[in-house]
PDB file of C-alpha atoms in Angstrom:
ATOM      1  CA  MET A   1      72.473 -36.082 -61.689  1.00 64.00           C
ATOM      2  CA  GLU A   2      72.250 -39.487 -60.327  1.00 77.00           C
ATOM      3  CA  ILE A   3      69.969 -40.515 -57.862  1.00 74.00           C
ATOM      4  CA  GLN A   4      72.947 -41.384 -55.612  1.00 77.00           C
ATOM      5  CA  GLN A   5      74.091 -37.778 -56.007  1.00 77.00           C
ATOM      6  CA  LEU A   6      70.792 -36.204 -54.838  1.00 76.00           C
ATOM      7  CA  GLU A   7      70.225 -38.281 -51.781  1.00 79.00           C
ATOM      8  CA  PRO A   8      72.866 -36.676 -49.569  1.00 79.00           C
ATOM      9  CA  LYS A   9      71.278 -33.279 -50.638  1.00 80.00           C
ATOM     10  CA  LEU A  10      67.679 -34.494 -49.945  1.00 80.00           C
ATOM     11  CA  GLU A  11      68.787 -35.147 -46.600  1.00 81.00           C
ATOM     12  CA  SER A  12      70.495 -32.081 -45.518  1.00 83.00           C
ATOM     13  CA  MET A  13      67.344 -30.290 -47.236  1.00 87.00           C
ATOM     14  CA  GLN A  14      65.325 -32.675 -44.928  1.00 86.00           C
ATOM     15  CA  GLU A  15      67.135 -31.182 -41.985  1.00 88.00           C
ATOM     16  CA  GLU A  16      66.997 -27.598 -43.158  1.00 89.00           C
ATOM     17  CA  TYR A  17      63.221 -28.085 -43.341  1.00 90.00           C
ATOM     18  CA  GLU A  18      62.918 -29.116 -39.749  1.00 90.00           C
ATOM     19  CA  LYS A  19      64.669 -26.198 -38.670  1.00 91.00           C
ATOM     20  CA  ALA A  20      62.542 -23.908 -40.869  1.00 91.00           C
ATOM     21  CA  GLN A  21      59.364 -25.222 -38.890  1.00 92.00           C
ATOM     22  CA  LYS A  22      61.255 -25.534 -35.479  1.00 89.00           C
ATOM     23  CA  PHE A  23      61.682 -21.551 -36.010  1.00 90.00           C
ATOM     24  CA  LYS A  24      58.365 -21.014 -37.869  1.00 89.00           C
ATOM     25  CA  GLU A  25      56.655 -22.648 -34.409  1.00 87.00           C
ATOM     26  CA  TYR A  26      58.893 -20.409 -31.895  1.00 86.00           C
ATOM     27  CA  VAL A  27      58.140 -17.336 -34.058  1.00 85.00           C
ATOM     28  CA  GLN A  28      54.453 -17.655 -34.012  1.00 83.00           C
ATOM     29  CA  GLY A  29      54.582 -18.030 -29.696  1.00 80.00           C
ATOM     30  CA  ILE A  30      55.836 -14.635 -29.590  1.00 80.00           C
ATOM     31  CA  PHE A  31      52.654 -11.948 -30.055  1.00 75.00           C
ATOM     32  CA  ILE A  32      53.809  -9.006 -31.295  1.00 69.00           C
ATOM     33  CA  GLU A  33      50.980  -6.908 -29.423  1.00 71.00           C
ATOM     34  CA  ASN A  34      52.683  -8.016 -25.807  1.00 74.00           C
ATOM     35  CA  ASN A  35      56.399  -6.583 -27.340  1.00 73.00           C
ATOM     36  CA  SER A  36      57.761  -3.686 -28.569  1.00 84.00           C
ATOM     37  CA  GLN A  37      58.632  -3.324 -32.439  1.00 83.00           C
ATOM     38  CA  GLU A  38      62.683  -3.721 -31.207  1.00 87.00           C
ATOM     39  CA  GLU A  39      61.839  -6.267 -28.452  1.00 87.00           C
ATOM     40  CA  PHE A  40      60.290  -8.863 -31.482  1.00 86.00           C
ATOM     41  CA  LYS A  41      62.567  -7.977 -33.781  1.00 89.00           C
ATOM     42  CA  ARG A  42      65.578  -9.045 -31.103  1.00 91.00           C
ATOM     43  CA  ARG A  43      63.774 -12.044 -30.106  1.00 89.00           C
ATOM     44  CA  VAL A  44      63.107 -13.276 -33.653  1.00 90.00           C
ATOM     45  CA  ASP A  45      66.828 -12.561 -34.248  1.00 93.00           C
ATOM     46  CA  ALA A  46      67.733 -14.587 -31.097  1.00 92.00           C
ATOM     47  CA  ILE A  47      65.553 -17.745 -32.157  1.00 90.00           C
ATOM     48  CA  PHE A  48      66.683 -17.615 -35.788  1.00 91.00           C
ATOM     49  CA  ASN A  49      69.921 -17.971 -34.714  1.00 92.00           C
ATOM     50  CA  GLU A  50      70.016 -20.034 -32.236  1.00 89.00           C
ATOM     51  CA  THR A  51      67.731 -22.394 -34.731  1.00 86.00           C
ATOM     52  CA  PHE A  52      70.126 -21.872 -37.639  1.00 87.00           C
ATOM     53  CA  LYS A  53      73.645 -21.925 -35.798  1.00 83.00           C
ATOM     54  CA  ASP A  54      74.859 -25.147 -37.234  1.00 67.00           C
ATOM     55  CA  ALA A  55      74.274 -24.072 -40.835  1.00 58.00           C
ATOM     56  CA  ARG A  56      76.672 -21.117 -40.710  1.00 52.00           C
ATOM     57  CA  LEU A  57      79.674 -23.405 -39.593  1.00 50.00           C
TER      58      LEU A  57
END
């Protein structure tokens, strides 16, 4: 595989990495002790869906 073929994939991977970091930061802001398990899962799912919504299109 040529370097030129890899460059677009690297850019895409960088975007996905940045989304994952953003998701991680949001989730770290939710304290499970302050929420029920179901509420915690609901909030994490909502954050995940919002963060990665473009990736599923």
